[in-house]
Amino acid sequence: MTDSTPDSAPDITPEPDARRPEQAAVSRRRLLGAVGAGAAVAGAAVGVGGTVLAGGGSSGSGGDGSGGAAGSQVVAFRDGHQAGIATPSQDRLCFAAFDAVPGATRADLADLLKTWTAAAEAMTLGRPVPGDAGDLNTPPDDTGEAVGLAPGHLTVTIGYGPSLFDGRFGLAARRPSALRTLPRLPRDELDPAGSGGDLCVQACADDPQVAFHAVRNLRRLAFGTLAPRWMELGFGRTSSTSPQQATPRNLLGFKDGTRNIDGTDASMMAEHVWIGDEEPQRWARGGSYLVSRKIQMRLEQWDRDRLGDQQDVFGRFKSSGAPLTGKTESDTPDFHARSGGQYVIPADAHIRLAAHENNNGLRILRRGYSYTDGIDPETGDLLGGLFFVAFMKSPEQFVTLQRVLGAHDALNEYIQHVGSGVFVAPPGLAAGQDWSGQLFG
């Protein structure tokens, strides 16, 4: 990655601490892992700017659900921005948040992030976690369930929560300026056990087993340093990040991501999604803030509502996805149109309240998935909803939007926010760089 930061820009990023001998120590097993992955990547080839190209594969082409040869299912791991944000959304998600275990040290975390980099890069290439293959005296270095499966456009995106920058790891001075716990928002009923976290990993792929395999192996490598806090499996993406992708439907049966930011629009991404020169911490520039929300849907209640009301709640026709003032899905909603003295798109319709035209141009990049938690043992109701994931230049964008939606959205009758997280997703890695060196400097 090329550092495009102007020389005149202020930099409050402190100098890295002098490393004690024990901090520099890397376990033999993890060192072999890092070396092994490096060799694997070198064998695959490294392009300009660190973009990795698997044999004959295309870079940056995320999941379109079309399958294809393994070589064409690789998304570049190294680039100016992390994959899994602007790259096309895949069909499946495995998302996990972790906390550092008591007693974990700065050296432990730094060592782990090196190992995670090597493992994640290998897995996105469709290769097993590198290590001592065939050593009968140690557990296998890879759990094995993805052997024989195609890479599936796997992307592994890492994020750091506000709590990671407390006093435990000497990172307080490197905390990005906008990274703080989200305030309580209207109608929040959050479960602390399903919220927050020191770190998060978002693994997306066309194959659910490939996504799960990635998180499972990172969790395994983290034994003794990190413990899982919560995890979510997503099926059926609920938004598109590329004009080549059709807009999917959520579990309420509606298209709700039609006006999402196009991840290929560099100008729009720079304005609304990527952290820029306004951030004093240079290491975070080119990254983004990730906000996650687990939104439970009252599916049984929704299924008993009449179609006309469902359409008024969203402000769109259910069948075509068109706004109530339009004919096709892509038509721009006319928020001024009236009929019989009333707005055609009701004042409390979801698309009206969420529209950038009605929020001073505010936009976020949505990248959510549907989820299910089975059946409520007491009521027999189906449990499921939206695992909302969005990326933005500042978490304040989400806070501003959710204060409006939480207070006025007609959809609130059918949804409940039950989980929440905010993380800074650092920029992409240059050739030879790892997450440890990027975070600790």
XYZ file of C-alpha atoms in Angstrom:
441
model
C 0.000 0.000 0.000
C 1.261 3.435 -0.814
C 1.090 6.041 1.942
C -0.550 8.998 0.287
C -0.553 11.098 3.456
C 0.758 14.603 2.775
C 4.064 15.306 4.498
C 2.540 18.406 6.075
C -0.283 16.503 7.762
C -0.074 16.336 11.574
C 0.849 12.969 12.976
C 0.243 12.141 16.616
C 0.993 8.478 16.132
C 3.656 7.775 18.768
C 6.902 6.016 18.136
C 6.703 2.282 18.757
C 7.880 1.140 22.144
C 11.308 -0.431 22.326
C 10.607 -4.135 22.203
C 11.735 -6.203 25.112
C 13.417 -9.492 24.239
C 10.396 -11.460 25.378
C 8.101 -9.324 23.197
C 10.162 -10.139 20.174
C 9.942 -13.836 20.872
C 7.672 -15.760 18.512
C 6.801 -19.353 19.195
C 8.352 -21.834 16.823
C 4.984 -23.093 15.756
C 3.678 -19.610 14.935
C 6.924 -18.586 13.266
C 6.708 -21.606 11.016
C 3.152 -20.637 10.279
C 4.160 -17.141 9.252
C 7.040 -18.355 7.122
C 4.894 -21.022 5.552
C 2.201 -18.569 4.571
C 4.768 -16.157 3.200
C 6.180 -18.863 0.994
C 2.713 -19.825 -0.132
C 1.915 -16.288 -1.107
C 5.201 -15.838 -2.895
C 4.428 -18.952 -4.870
C 1.083 -17.565 -5.863
C 2.590 -14.265 -7.049
C 2.343 -10.738 -5.733
C 1.243 -7.926 -7.957
C 1.630 -4.170 -7.883
C 0.738 -2.644 -4.521
C 0.754 -6.033 -2.867
C -2.330 -7.302 -4.714
C -2.276 -11.090 -4.608
C -3.276 -12.961 -7.710
C -3.873 -16.668 -7.477
C -2.952 -18.693 -10.506
C -5.085 -17.353 -13.273
C -7.452 -15.762 -10.797
C -8.951 -12.338 -10.741
C -8.408 -9.962 -7.896
C -11.055 -8.068 -6.089
C -13.914 -10.076 -7.598
C -16.022 -11.042 -4.670
C -18.823 -13.519 -4.538
C -21.294 -13.377 -7.329
C -22.557 -16.811 -6.487
C -21.507 -18.103 -9.873
C -18.987 -20.617 -8.602
C -16.272 -21.341 -11.129
C -12.724 -22.655 -10.947
C -10.820 -22.252 -7.699
C -8.409 -19.769 -9.269
C -11.258 -17.414 -10.136
C -12.646 -17.466 -6.600
C -9.796 -15.572 -4.927
C -10.249 -12.032 -3.649
C -7.032 -10.063 -3.124
C -5.985 -10.164 0.537
C -3.441 -7.327 0.254
C -4.532 -3.976 -1.102
C -4.955 -0.375 -0.034
C -8.137 -1.301 1.836
C -9.121 -4.537 3.530
C -11.181 -6.925 1.442
C -14.701 -7.497 2.699
C -15.711 -3.844 2.701
C -15.892 -2.472 -0.849
C -15.493 -5.855 -2.544
C -18.712 -7.515 -3.770
C -20.710 -9.103 -0.952
C -20.647 -12.870 -0.796
C -23.645 -14.994 0.156
C -22.471 -16.215 3.574
C -21.037 -14.694 6.720
C -19.324 -15.882 9.887
C -18.703 -12.984 12.274
C -17.038 -13.313 15.674
C -16.006 -10.925 18.427
C -13.178 -11.756 20.835
C -11.915 -10.508 24.179
C -8.347 -10.727 25.434
C -8.053 -13.290 28.217
C -6.828 -12.154 31.644
C -3.051 -12.090 31.717
C -2.581 -11.774 27.952
C 0.338 -9.465 27.226
C 1.236 -7.028 24.499
C 3.752 -9.568 23.199
C 1.069 -12.277 23.135
C -1.261 -10.094 21.092
C 1.479 -8.940 18.730
C 2.557 -12.542 18.182
C -1.011 -13.636 17.527
C -1.701 -10.888 14.987
C 1.347 -11.994 12.991
C 0.078 -15.544 13.035
C -3.458 -14.472 12.125
C -2.142 -12.532 9.119
C -0.350 -15.565 7.742
C -3.303 -17.859 8.386
C -5.900 -15.505 6.938
C -3.862 -14.882 3.797
C -3.380 -18.597 3.228
C -7.066 -19.385 3.708
C -8.201 -16.679 1.277
C -6.026 -18.416 -1.311
C -7.814 -21.688 -0.611
C -4.809 -23.098 1.223
C -4.749 -24.664 4.696
C -3.355 -22.834 7.690
C 0.426 -23.233 7.313
C 2.491 -25.091 9.853
C 4.064 -28.456 10.656
C 2.050 -30.611 8.295
C 2.161 -34.272 9.234
C 3.583 -33.829 12.742
C 1.990 -36.739 14.569
C 2.905 -35.366 17.976
C 0.932 -32.115 17.744
C -2.615 -31.225 16.761
C -3.060 -30.509 13.042
C -2.339 -26.924 12.058
C -5.563 -26.778 10.092
C -8.894 -28.201 11.211
C -9.383 -29.656 7.747
C -13.059 -29.088 6.951
C -12.236 -26.811 4.002
C -9.866 -29.261 2.307
C -11.085 -29.827 -1.222
C -13.372 -26.798 -1.198
C -12.824 -23.829 -3.497
C -11.739 -20.498 -1.932
C -15.306 -19.261 -2.420
C -14.216 -15.598 -2.644
C -13.309 -15.767 1.049
C -12.494 -12.421 2.628
C -11.241 -12.021 6.196
C -11.694 -8.535 7.655
C -10.333 -7.638 11.082
C -11.493 -4.876 13.421
C -10.445 -3.481 16.807
C -12.945 -2.421 19.468
C -12.645 0.612 21.777
C -11.723 -1.616 24.741
C -8.545 -2.830 23.018
C -7.092 0.657 23.431
C -7.259 0.714 27.225
C -4.138 0.277 29.334
C -3.588 -3.462 28.874
C -1.527 -3.441 25.692
C 0.023 0.024 25.564
C -2.282 1.080 22.737
C -4.039 4.022 24.379
C -1.981 6.568 22.437
C -2.832 4.858 19.133
C -6.605 4.903 19.579
C -8.389 6.319 16.508
C -10.130 9.553 17.429
C -13.719 8.451 16.663
C -13.472 4.977 18.194
C -15.662 4.900 21.280
C -18.528 2.773 22.537
C -21.797 3.690 20.877
C -24.195 5.680 23.073
C -27.515 4.214 24.064
C -29.863 4.683 21.131
C -33.670 4.830 21.011
C -35.388 1.479 21.705
C -32.104 -0.332 22.360
C -32.517 -3.567 24.308
C -28.998 -4.881 23.932
C -27.674 -8.099 25.392
C -24.193 -7.374 26.823
C -23.154 -10.959 26.089
C -23.870 -10.347 22.397
C -22.345 -6.890 22.171
C -18.904 -5.289 22.136
C -15.551 -7.038 22.014
C -11.826 -6.235 21.904
C -11.467 -7.501 18.329
C -13.742 -8.790 15.604
C -13.321 -10.977 12.544
C -15.705 -10.847 9.608
C -15.314 -13.846 7.281
C -17.461 -13.815 4.137
C -17.562 -16.464 1.413
C -19.882 -18.097 -1.062
C -19.562 -21.357 0.901
C -20.672 -21.275 4.578
C -18.171 -23.978 5.488
C -15.305 -21.904 4.083
C -16.386 -18.871 6.139
C -16.821 -20.919 9.313
C -13.487 -22.650 8.748
C -11.714 -19.284 8.655
C -13.136 -18.076 11.973
C -12.730 -21.461 13.620
C -9.034 -21.585 12.792
C -8.375 -18.026 13.892
C -10.159 -18.819 17.133
C -8.009 -21.958 17.533
C -4.798 -20.014 16.968
C -5.914 -17.505 19.602
C -6.036 -19.995 22.486
C -4.369 -18.431 25.519
C -4.611 -14.885 24.157
C -8.197 -14.293 23.040
C -11.501 -15.914 23.933
C -14.647 -15.691 21.808
C -17.258 -13.262 23.143
C -20.055 -13.824 20.612
C -20.500 -15.149 17.091
C -23.104 -14.811 14.345
C -23.687 -16.873 11.219
C -25.324 -15.080 8.321
C -27.073 -16.452 5.277
C -28.410 -14.477 2.372
C -26.753 -11.106 2.036
C -29.249 -8.270 2.433
C -27.437 -5.605 0.443
C -25.272 -5.198 -2.628
C -21.943 -3.424 -2.819
C -21.574 -3.672 -6.588
C -23.840 -2.600 -9.467
C -23.297 -6.083 -10.929
C -25.175 -7.653 -8.008
C -28.957 -7.855 -7.799
C -30.517 -6.321 -4.698
C -31.447 -9.190 -2.372
C -34.432 -9.365 -0.029
C -34.455 -9.431 3.747
C -36.473 -11.882 5.851
C -39.449 -9.514 5.710
C -39.520 -10.130 1.959
C -38.491 -6.626 0.898
C -35.564 -5.190 -1.024
C -33.884 -2.839 1.446
C -30.471 -2.073 -0.002
C -31.309 -0.628 -3.387
C -29.695 2.734 -2.700
C -26.574 1.391 -0.996
C -23.190 2.948 -1.802
C -21.506 1.402 -4.822
C -18.211 -0.012 -3.551
C -16.559 0.744 -6.901
C -17.359 4.458 -6.641
C -14.035 5.746 -5.306
C -15.316 9.269 -4.775
C -18.344 8.132 -2.801
C -16.260 5.700 -0.739
C -13.726 8.413 0.078
C -16.457 10.818 1.146
C -18.524 8.441 3.281
C -16.620 5.228 4.088
C -12.833 5.461 4.218
C -11.062 7.149 7.115
C -9.087 10.010 5.603
C -6.548 12.656 6.488
C -8.905 14.047 9.114
C -7.774 11.189 11.380
C -4.681 12.092 13.462
C -3.657 8.428 13.721
C -1.957 7.810 10.395
C -2.034 4.041 10.812
C -5.856 4.071 10.660
C -6.163 6.172 7.482
C -7.563 4.104 4.647
C -9.506 2.009 7.119
C -13.148 2.333 8.087
C -15.420 2.041 11.099
C -17.537 -1.087 11.320
C -20.858 -0.969 13.170
C -22.715 -4.227 13.776
C -26.262 -4.547 15.084
C -28.212 -7.735 15.662
C -31.777 -6.810 14.775
C -34.386 -9.360 15.750
C -37.486 -9.391 13.555
C -40.955 -10.227 14.842
C -41.566 -12.498 11.881
C -44.823 -14.043 13.040
C -46.334 -10.606 13.717
C -45.119 -9.324 10.360
C -46.543 -12.312 8.521
C -50.008 -11.470 9.854
C -49.863 -7.848 8.687
C -51.724 -6.853 5.525
C -49.731 -6.218 2.354
C -50.735 -2.566 2.074
C -49.398 -1.803 5.525
C -46.192 -3.751 4.905
C -45.581 -1.614 1.813
C -46.314 1.599 3.721
C -43.845 0.550 6.430
C -41.023 0.248 3.899
C -42.245 2.784 1.334
C -41.754 0.252 -1.456
C -43.876 -2.220 -3.406
C -43.168 -5.711 -2.140
C -43.269 -7.448 -5.503
C -41.104 -5.143 -7.626
C -39.110 -3.333 -4.977
C -40.018 -0.012 -6.600
C -40.666 2.996 -4.349
C -44.381 3.722 -3.889
C -43.897 6.701 -6.226
C -42.120 4.688 -8.942
C -42.374 1.815 -11.372
C -39.016 0.072 -11.070
C -36.699 -0.675 -8.182
C -34.062 1.835 -9.269
C -36.488 4.763 -9.568
C -35.617 7.640 -7.254
C -38.289 8.001 -4.548
C -40.369 11.172 -4.748
C -40.677 12.156 -1.110
C -42.826 15.196 -2.001
C -45.547 13.282 -3.861
C -48.977 13.386 -2.211
C -52.293 11.689 -2.780
C -55.486 12.762 -1.028
C -53.466 15.191 1.048
C -51.166 12.471 2.373
C -47.624 11.604 1.421
C -47.549 8.644 -1.009
C -44.441 7.476 0.839
C -45.638 7.861 4.443
C -43.844 10.218 6.807
C -42.684 7.286 8.958
C -41.726 4.958 6.069
C -38.327 3.341 6.411
C -36.920 4.540 3.088
C -37.968 8.133 3.777
C -36.278 8.265 7.173
C -33.141 6.474 5.954
C -32.753 8.441 2.702
C -29.663 10.595 2.312
C -31.873 13.353 0.875
C -33.572 13.624 4.265
C -30.407 13.305 6.393
C -28.180 16.080 5.086
C -26.520 13.746 2.589
C -25.543 11.161 5.222
C -24.656 7.739 3.765
C -23.172 4.480 5.037
C -22.079 1.312 3.251
C -24.370 -1.522 4.311
C -23.168 -5.126 4.202
C -25.647 -7.115 6.308
C -26.948 -10.680 6.331
C -30.042 -12.533 7.448
C -29.703 -14.834 10.439
C -31.802 -17.350 12.355
C -31.653 -18.497 15.967
C -34.146 -21.346 15.540
C -37.408 -21.369 17.496
C -38.436 -19.589 20.694
C -38.889 -22.459 23.195
C -41.698 -20.617 24.998
C -43.780 -19.232 22.131
C -42.816 -21.483 19.252
C -42.140 -18.384 17.139
C -39.391 -18.416 14.533
C -36.369 -16.436 15.707
C -34.415 -14.537 13.094
C -33.699 -11.195 11.601
C -30.953 -9.024 10.239
C -27.328 -9.033 11.281
C -26.661 -5.467 10.214
C -23.086 -4.622 9.300
C -22.143 -1.219 7.923
C -18.900 0.626 7.207
C -18.437 4.383 7.481
C -15.935 7.189 7.925
C -17.164 7.835 11.463
C -19.520 5.897 13.794
C -21.344 9.186 14.301
C -22.924 8.613 10.881
C -24.707 5.539 12.208
C -25.585 7.199 15.516
C -27.201 10.131 13.719
C -29.182 7.859 11.423
C -30.287 5.443 14.129
C -31.502 8.244 16.390
C -33.947 9.163 13.633
C -34.931 5.598 12.777
C -35.186 4.459 16.388
C -37.531 7.301 17.230
C -39.796 7.455 14.185
C -39.475 4.392 11.893
C -42.747 2.481 11.374
C -40.580 -0.629 11.126
C -39.888 -0.416 14.871
C -43.152 -2.262 15.527
C -41.598 -5.339 13.947
C -37.917 -5.187 14.938
C -35.753 -4.984 18.044
C -32.026 -4.194 18.258
C -30.560 -6.820 20.618
C -26.806 -6.745 19.880
C -24.282 -4.071 18.980
C -20.601 -3.544 18.242
C -18.273 -0.866 16.932
C -14.765 -1.516 15.647
C -12.142 0.223 13.574
C -11.223 -1.851 10.532
C -7.634 -0.894 9.711
C -6.493 -0.249 6.129
C -5.224 -3.038 3.930
C -1.780 -4.562 4.228
C 1.161 -3.847 1.952
C 3.438 -6.631 0.772
C 5.409 -7.994 3.723
C 3.283 -6.170 6.289
C 1.196 -7.894 8.966
C -1.585 -6.827 11.336
C 0.801 -6.780 14.295
C 3.222 -4.285 12.808
C 0.352 -2.185 11.492
C -1.335 -1.906 14.900
C 1.669 -1.617 17.202
C 3.885 0.394 14.828
